[in-house]
Short mmCIF file of C-alpha atoms in Angstrom, two decimals:
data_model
loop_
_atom_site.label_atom_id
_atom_site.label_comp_id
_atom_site.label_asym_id
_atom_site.label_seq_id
_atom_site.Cartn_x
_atom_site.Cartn_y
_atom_site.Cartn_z
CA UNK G 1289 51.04 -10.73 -14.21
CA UNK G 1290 48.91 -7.58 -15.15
CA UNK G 1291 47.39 -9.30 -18.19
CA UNK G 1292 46.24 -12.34 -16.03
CA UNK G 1293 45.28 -10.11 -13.41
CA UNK G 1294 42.93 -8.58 -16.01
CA UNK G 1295 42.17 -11.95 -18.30
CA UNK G 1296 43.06 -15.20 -16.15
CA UNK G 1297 41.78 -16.46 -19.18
CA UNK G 1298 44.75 -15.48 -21.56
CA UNK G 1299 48.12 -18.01 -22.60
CA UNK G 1300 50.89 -15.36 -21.49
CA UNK G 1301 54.22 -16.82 -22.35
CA UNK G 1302 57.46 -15.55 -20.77
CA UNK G 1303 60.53 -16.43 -23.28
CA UNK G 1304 63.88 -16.41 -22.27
CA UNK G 1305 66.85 -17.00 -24.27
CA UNK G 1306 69.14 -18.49 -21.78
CA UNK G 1307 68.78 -20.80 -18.78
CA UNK G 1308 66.60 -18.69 -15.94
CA UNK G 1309 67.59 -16.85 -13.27
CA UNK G 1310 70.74 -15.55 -14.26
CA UNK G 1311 72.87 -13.17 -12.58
CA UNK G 1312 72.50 -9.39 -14.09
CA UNK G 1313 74.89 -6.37 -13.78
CA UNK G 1314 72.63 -4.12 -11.75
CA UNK G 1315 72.69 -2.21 -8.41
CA UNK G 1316 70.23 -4.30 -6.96
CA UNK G 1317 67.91 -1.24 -5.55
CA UNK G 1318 64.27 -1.44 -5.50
CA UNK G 1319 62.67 1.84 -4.60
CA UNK G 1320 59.12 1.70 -2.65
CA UNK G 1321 57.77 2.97 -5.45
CA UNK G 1322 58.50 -0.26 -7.07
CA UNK G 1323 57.27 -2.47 -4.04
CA UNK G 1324 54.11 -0.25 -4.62
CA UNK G 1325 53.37 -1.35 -8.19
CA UNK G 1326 54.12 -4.77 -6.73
CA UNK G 1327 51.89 -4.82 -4.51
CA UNK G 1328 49.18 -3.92 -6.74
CA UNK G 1329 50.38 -7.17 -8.77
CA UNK G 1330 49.53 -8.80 -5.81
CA UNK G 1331 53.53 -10.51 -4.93
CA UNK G 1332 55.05 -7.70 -3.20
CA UNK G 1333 55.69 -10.00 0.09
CA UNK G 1334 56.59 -12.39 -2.23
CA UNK G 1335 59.37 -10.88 -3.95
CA UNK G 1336 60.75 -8.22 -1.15
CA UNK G 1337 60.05 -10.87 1.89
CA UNK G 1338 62.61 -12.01 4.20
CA UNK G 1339 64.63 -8.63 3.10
CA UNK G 1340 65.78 -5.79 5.53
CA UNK G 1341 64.67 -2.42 4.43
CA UNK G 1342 67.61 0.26 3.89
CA UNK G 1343 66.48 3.59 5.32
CA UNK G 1344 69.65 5.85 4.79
CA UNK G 1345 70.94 7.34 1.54
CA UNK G 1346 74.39 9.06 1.51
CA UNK G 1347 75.55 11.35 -1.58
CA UNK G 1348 78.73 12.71 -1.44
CA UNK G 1349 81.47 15.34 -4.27
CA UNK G 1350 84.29 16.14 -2.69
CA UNK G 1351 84.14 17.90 0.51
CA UNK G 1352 80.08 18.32 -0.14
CA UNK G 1353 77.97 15.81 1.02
CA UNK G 1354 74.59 14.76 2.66
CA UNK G 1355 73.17 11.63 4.64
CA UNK G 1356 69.45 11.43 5.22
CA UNK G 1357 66.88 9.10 6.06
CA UNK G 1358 64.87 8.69 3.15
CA UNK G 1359 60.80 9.74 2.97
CA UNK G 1360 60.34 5.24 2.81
CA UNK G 1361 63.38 3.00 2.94
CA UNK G 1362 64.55 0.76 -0.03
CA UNK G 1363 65.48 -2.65 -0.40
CA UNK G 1364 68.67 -3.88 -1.98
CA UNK G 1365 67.64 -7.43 -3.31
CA UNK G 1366 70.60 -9.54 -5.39
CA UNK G 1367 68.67 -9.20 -8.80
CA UNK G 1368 69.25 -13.06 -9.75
CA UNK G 1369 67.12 -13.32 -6.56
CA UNK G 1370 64.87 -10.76 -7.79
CA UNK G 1371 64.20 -12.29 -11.57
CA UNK G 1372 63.54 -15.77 -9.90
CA UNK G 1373 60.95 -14.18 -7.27
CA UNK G 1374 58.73 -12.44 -10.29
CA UNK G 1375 58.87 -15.12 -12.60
CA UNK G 1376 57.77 -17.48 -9.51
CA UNK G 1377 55.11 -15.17 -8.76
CA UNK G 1378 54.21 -14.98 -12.64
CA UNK G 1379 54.22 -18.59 -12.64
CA UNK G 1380 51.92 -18.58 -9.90
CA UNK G 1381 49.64 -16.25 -11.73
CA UNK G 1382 49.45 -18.62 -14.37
CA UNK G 1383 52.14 -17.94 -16.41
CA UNK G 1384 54.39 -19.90 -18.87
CA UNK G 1385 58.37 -19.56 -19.02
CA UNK G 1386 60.21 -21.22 -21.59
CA UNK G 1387 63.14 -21.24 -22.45
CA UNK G 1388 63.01 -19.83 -26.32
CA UNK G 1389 65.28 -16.74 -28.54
CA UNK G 1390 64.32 -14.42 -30.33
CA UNK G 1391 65.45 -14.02 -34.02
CA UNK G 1392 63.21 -11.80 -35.51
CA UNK G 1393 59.84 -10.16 -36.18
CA UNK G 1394 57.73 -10.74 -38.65
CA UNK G 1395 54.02 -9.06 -38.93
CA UNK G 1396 51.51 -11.38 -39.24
CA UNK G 1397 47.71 -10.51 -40.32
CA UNK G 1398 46.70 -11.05 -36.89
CA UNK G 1399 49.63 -11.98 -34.75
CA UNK G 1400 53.66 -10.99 -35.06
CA UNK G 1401 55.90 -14.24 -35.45
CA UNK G 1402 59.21 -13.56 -33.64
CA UNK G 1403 61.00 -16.75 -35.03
CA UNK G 1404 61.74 -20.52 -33.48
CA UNK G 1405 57.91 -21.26 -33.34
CA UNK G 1406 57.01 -17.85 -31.33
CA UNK G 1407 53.83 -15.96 -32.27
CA UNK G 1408 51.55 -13.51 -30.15
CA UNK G 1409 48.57 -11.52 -30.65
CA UNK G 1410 50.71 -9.04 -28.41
CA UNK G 1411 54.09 -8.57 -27.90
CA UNK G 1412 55.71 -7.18 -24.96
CA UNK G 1413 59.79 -6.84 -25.25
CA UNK G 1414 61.25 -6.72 -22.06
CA UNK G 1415 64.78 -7.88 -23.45
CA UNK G 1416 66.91 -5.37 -21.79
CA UNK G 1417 69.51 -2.95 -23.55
CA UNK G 1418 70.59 -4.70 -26.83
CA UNK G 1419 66.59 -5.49 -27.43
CA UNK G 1420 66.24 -6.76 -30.58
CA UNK G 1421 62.75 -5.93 -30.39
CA UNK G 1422 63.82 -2.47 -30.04
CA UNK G 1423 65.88 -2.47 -33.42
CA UNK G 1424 63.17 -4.10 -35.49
CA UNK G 1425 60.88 -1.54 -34.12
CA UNK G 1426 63.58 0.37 -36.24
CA UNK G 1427 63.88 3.22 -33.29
CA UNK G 1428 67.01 5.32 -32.33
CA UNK G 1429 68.87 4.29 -30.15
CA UNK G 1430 69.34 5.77 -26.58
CA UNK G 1431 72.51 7.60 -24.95
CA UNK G 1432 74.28 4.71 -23.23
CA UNK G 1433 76.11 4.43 -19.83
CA UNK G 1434 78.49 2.07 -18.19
CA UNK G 1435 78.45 0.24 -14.97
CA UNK G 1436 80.60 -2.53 -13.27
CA UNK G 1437 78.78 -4.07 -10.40
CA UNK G 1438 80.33 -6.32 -7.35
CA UNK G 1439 79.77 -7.83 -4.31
CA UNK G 1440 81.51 -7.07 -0.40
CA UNK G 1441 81.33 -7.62 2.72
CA UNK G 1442 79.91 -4.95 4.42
CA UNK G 1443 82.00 -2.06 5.29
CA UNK G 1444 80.90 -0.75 9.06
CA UNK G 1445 81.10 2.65 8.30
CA UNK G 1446 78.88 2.19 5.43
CA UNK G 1447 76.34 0.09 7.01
CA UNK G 1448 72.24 0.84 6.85
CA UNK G 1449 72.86 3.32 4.01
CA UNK G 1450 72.98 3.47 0.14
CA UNK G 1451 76.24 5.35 -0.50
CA UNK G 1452 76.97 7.22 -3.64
CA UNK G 1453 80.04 9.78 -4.40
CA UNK G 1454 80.17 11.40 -7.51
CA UNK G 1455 83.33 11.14 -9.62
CA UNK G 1456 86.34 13.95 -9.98
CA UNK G 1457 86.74 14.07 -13.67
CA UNK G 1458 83.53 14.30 -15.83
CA UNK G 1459 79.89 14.02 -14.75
CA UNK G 1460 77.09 11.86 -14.40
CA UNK G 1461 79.88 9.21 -12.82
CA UNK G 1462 79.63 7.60 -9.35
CA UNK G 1463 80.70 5.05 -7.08
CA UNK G 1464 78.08 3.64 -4.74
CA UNK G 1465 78.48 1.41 -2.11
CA UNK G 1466 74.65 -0.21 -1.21
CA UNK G 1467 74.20 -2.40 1.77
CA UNK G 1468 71.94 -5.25 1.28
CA UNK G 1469 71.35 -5.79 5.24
CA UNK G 1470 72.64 -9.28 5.31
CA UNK G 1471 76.24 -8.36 5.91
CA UNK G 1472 76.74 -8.25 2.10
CA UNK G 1473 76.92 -4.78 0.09
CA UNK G 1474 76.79 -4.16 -3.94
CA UNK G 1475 79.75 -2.12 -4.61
CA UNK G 1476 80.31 -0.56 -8.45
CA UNK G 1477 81.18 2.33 -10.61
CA UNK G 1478 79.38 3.32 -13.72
CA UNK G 1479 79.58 6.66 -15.47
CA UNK G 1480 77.98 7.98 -19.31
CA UNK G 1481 80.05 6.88 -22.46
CA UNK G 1482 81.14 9.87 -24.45
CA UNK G 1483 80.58 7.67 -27.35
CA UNK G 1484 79.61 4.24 -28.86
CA UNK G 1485 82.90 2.76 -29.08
CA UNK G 1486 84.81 4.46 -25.97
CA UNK G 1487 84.12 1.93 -22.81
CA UNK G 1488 86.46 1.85 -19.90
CA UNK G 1489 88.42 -1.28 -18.98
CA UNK G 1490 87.23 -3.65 -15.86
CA UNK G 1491 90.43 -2.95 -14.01
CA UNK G 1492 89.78 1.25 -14.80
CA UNK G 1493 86.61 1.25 -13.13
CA UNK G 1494 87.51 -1.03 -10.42
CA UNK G 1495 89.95 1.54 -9.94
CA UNK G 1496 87.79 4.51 -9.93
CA UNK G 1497 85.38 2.94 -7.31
CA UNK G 1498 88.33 2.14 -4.83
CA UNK G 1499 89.54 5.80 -5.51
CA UNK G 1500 85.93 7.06 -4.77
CA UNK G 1501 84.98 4.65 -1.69
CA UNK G 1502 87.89 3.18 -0.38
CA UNK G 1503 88.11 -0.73 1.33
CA UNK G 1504 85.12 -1.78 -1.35
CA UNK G 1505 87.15 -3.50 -3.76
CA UNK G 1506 89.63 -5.89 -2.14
CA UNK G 1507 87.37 -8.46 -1.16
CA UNK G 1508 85.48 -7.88 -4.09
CA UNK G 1509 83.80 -10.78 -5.40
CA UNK G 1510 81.24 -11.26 -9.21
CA UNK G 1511 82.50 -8.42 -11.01
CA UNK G 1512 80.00 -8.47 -13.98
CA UNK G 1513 79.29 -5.11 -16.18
CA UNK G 1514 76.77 -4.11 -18.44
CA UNK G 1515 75.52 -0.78 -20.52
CA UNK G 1516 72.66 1.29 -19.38
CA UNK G 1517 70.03 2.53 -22.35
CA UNK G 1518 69.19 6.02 -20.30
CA UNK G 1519 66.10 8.25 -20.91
CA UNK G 1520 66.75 11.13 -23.57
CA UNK G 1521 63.16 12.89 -22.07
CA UNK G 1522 61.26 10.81 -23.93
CA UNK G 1523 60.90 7.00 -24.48
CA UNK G 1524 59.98 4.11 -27.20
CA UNK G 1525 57.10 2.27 -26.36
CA UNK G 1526 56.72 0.16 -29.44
CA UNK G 1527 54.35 0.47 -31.93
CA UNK G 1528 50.78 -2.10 -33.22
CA UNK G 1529 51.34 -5.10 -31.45
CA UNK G 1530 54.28 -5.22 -30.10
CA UNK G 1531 55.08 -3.10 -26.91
CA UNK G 1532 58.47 -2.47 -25.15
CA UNK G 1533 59.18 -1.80 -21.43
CA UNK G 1534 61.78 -1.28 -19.03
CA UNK G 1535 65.71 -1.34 -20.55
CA UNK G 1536 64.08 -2.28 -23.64
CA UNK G 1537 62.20 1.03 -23.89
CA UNK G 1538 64.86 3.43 -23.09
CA UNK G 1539 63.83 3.88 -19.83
CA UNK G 1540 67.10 4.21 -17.26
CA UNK G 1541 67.09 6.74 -15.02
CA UNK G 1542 69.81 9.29 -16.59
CA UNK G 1543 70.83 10.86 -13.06
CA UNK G 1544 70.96 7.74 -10.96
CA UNK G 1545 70.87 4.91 -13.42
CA UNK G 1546 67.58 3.13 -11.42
CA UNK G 1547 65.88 1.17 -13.66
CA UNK G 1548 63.73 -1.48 -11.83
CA UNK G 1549 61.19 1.03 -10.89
CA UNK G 1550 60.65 1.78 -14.23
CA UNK G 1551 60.62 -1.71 -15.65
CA UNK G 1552 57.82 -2.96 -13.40
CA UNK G 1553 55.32 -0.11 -14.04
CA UNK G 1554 55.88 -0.06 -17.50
CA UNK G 1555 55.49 -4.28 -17.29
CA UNK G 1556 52.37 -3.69 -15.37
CA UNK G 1557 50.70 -0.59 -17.92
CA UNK G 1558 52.16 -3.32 -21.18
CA UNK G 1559 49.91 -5.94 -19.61
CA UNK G 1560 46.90 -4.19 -18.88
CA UNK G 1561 47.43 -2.51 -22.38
CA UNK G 1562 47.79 -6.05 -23.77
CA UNK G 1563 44.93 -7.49 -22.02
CA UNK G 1564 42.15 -4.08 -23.23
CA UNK G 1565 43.16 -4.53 -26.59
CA UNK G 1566 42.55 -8.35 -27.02
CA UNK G 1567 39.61 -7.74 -25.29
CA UNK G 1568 38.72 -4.86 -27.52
CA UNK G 1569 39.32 -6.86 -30.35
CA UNK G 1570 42.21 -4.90 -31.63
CA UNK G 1571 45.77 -5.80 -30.81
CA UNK G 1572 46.52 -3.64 -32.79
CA UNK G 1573 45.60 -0.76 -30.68
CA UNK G 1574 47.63 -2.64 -27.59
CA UNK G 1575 50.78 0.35 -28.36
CA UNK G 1576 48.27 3.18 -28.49
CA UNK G 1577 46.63 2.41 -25.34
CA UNK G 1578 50.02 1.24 -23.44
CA UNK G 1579 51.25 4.55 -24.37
CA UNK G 1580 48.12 6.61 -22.74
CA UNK G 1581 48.69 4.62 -19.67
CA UNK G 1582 52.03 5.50 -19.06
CA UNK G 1583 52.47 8.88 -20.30
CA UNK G 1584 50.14 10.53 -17.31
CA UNK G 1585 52.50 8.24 -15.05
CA UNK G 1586 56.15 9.05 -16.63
CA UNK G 1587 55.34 11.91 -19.12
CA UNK G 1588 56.59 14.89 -17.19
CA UNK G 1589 58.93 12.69 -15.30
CA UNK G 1590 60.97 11.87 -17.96
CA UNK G 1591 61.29 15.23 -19.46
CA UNK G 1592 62.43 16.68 -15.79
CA UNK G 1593 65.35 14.12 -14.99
CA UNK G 1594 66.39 14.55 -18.63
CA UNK G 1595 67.01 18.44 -17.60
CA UNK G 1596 68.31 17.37 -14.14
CA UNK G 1597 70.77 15.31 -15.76
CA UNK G 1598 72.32 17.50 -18.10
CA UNK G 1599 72.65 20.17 -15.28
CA UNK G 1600 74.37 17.86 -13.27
CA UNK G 1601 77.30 17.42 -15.97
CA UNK G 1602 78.06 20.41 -14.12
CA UNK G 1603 80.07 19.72 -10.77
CA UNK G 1604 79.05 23.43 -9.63
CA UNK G 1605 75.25 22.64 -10.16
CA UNK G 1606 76.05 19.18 -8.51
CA UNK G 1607 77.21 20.33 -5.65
CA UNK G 1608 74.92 23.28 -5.49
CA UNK G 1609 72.14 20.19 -5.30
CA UNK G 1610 73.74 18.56 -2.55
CA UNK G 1611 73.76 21.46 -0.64
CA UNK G 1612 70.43 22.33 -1.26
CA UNK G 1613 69.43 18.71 -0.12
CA UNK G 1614 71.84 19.32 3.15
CA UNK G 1615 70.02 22.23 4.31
CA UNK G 1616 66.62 20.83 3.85
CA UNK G 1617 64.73 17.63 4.47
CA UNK G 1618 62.21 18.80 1.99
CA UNK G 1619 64.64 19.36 -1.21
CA UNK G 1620 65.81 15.89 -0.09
CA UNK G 1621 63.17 14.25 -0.35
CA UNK G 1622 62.19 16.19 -3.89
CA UNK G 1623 65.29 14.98 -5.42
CA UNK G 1624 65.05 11.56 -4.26
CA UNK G 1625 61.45 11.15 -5.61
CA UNK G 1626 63.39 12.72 -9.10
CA UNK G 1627 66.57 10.37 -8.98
CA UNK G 1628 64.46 6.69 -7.79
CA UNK G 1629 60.86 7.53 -8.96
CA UNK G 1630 58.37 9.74 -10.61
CA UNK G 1631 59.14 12.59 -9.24
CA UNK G 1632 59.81 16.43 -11.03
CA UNK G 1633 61.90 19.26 -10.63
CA UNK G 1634 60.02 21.17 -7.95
CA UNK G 1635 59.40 24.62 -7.27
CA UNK G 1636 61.40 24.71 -3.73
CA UNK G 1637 64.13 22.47 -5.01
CA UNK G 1638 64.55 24.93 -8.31
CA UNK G 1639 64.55 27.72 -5.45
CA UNK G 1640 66.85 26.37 -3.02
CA UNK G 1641 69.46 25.18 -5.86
CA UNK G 1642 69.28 28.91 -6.89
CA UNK G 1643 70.15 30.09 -3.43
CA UNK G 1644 73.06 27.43 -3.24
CA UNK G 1645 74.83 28.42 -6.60
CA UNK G 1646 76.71 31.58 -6.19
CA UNK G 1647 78.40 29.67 -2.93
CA UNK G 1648 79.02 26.97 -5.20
CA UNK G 1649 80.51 28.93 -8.43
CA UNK G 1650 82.66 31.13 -5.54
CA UNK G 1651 84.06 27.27 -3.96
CA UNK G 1652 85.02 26.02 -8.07
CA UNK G 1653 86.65 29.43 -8.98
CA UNK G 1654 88.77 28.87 -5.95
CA UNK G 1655 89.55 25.63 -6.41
CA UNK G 1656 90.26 26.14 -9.82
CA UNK G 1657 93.81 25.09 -11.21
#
């Protein structure tokens, strides 16, 4: 959409390899950041329409715990219902979809051929964790996470709110329970793999989520599970031609595992990126300039939740955080902007974590076996 925003003129092709829309292992939760991007698209009411807003957000280790009203509310949005609405509004831009896979990529003198009969001036991979874009781009591959994602009805004490509690045995894990404010909630667990060929079983992390929030599993409905490629503190945003965004880039958050918000402003800066450089006459430049876009916008970002994450292996710094965001609307809303957005570590959040720790270190020694 942000190329034909630029360039109505330009063919923009959207391939998929599969039949489209398709459900997707995903919490579902689009941050108001990511409406605001959207609306600059121009399809915000399109694809957020119709859908109640979710004001509360609940976090929750052990005993420690806070429940807030967040700075804007969020939407939780069913993401097969989500794909469908952007492509629609894509289509409407004057986008093509077609159903097409991707093989390979071969570099062209003036375009990159990516196998059965698809060639581009630009490139933009969008195709999610295993991107094979991604691999012929030959870069590293990122720390990967776990998640199981289902659906329930509603649990009454959970209504209104996005719930997350934070797992007993090793950190960043969690169990969240997200109302979608149509009597409907997505329930799941997901938690960082300790390596590339140690992944829980279905029926463990089913487990682990009815441990953690009780009365979301029986009624359970559409299990479906899928790895998360999170941010390292820095990101891979292709190189010449060929540009990657969103899962394909690396770019989950590592605290919270959001995503969405970073797919559809890195979509938006790979477009625009796209679009300068035909116009410049220079695909080739399309990675240089999509990366000077989004560096001012993620940069610092990145680097921050990369250092908020590792902390957070920590249950003491954990729940020295959730303190901190107890006794303060302010730190709240700091580590909210951090965990669903753009945010950084900030200078009264750094304090107020300080201030909580020695509590916190005096609760674990106690509770110590």
């Amino acid at each position: 959409m942000a190329a034909l925003q630029a360039e109505p003129s330009l063919d923009v092709l959207i391939a998929d390899r599969v039949d489209f829309p398709r459900d997707k292992a995903c919490g579902d939760g689009i941050a108001p950041h990511a409406v605001d991007v959207l609306d600059e698209l121009g399809c915000a009411d399109e694809v957020v329409g119709g859908h109640a807003s979710i004001p509360r957000l609940r976090l929750q280790l052990r005993s420690r715990g806070v429940d807030r009203t967040m700075p804007r509310p969020t939407y939780v949005i069913p993401r097969q219902e989500l794909d469908h609405r952007l492509v629609t509004a894509a289509k409407h831009a004057g986008a093509r979809l077609q159903r097409r896979k991707v093989t390979d990529v071969r570099r062209g003198r003036d375009h990159l051929d990516l196998g059965d009969g698809l060639t581009g001036r630009v490139v933009i991979g969008a195709d999610g964790v295993h991107s094979v874009l991604r691999r012929q781009s030959r870069f590293s591959e990122p720390r990967m996470a776990m998640a199981l994602r289902g659906y329930v009805p509603t649990p009454v004490e959970l209504r209104g709110a996005q719930t997350i509690v934070f797992g007993h045995e090793r950190q960043p894990a969690y169990a969240w329970c997200f109302d979608r404010g149509d009597g409907w909630a997505n329930v799941g667990y997901g938690e960082l793999l300790p390596g590339a060929h140690t992944t829980p079983s279905k029926q463990q992390m089913i487990a682990l989520l009815e441990e953690l929030i009780p009365g979301t599993t029986a009624e359970a409905t559409d299990w479906r599970g899928a790895k998360l490629p999170l941010s390292d503190g820095d990101w891979r945003p292709g190189r010449g031609r060929l540009l990657l965004a969103g899962d394909a880039a690396g770019l989950v958050n590592p605290m919270t595992g959001e995503g969405i918000f970073y797919a559809v402003l890195t979509g938006m800066a790979a477009g625009r990126a796209a679009s300068d450089a035909i116009a410049a006459g220079d695909p080739f430049s399309a990675a240089t300039r999509y990366r000077r876009q989004v560096e001012p916008l993620l940069g610092r970002h990145l680097k921050h939740v990369d250092i908020a994450a590792r902390l957070c292996r920590s249950d003491t710094v954990l729940a020295a955080g959730l303190g901190a965001a107890a006794g303060s609307q302010r730190v709240f809303d700091d580590l909210v902007e951090l965990g669903l957005a753009h945010g950084s570590i900030t200078p009264h959040a750094l304090s107020a974590l300080a201030r909580r720790l020695p509590q916190a270190i005096a609760r674990s020694r106690r509770h110590r076996p």
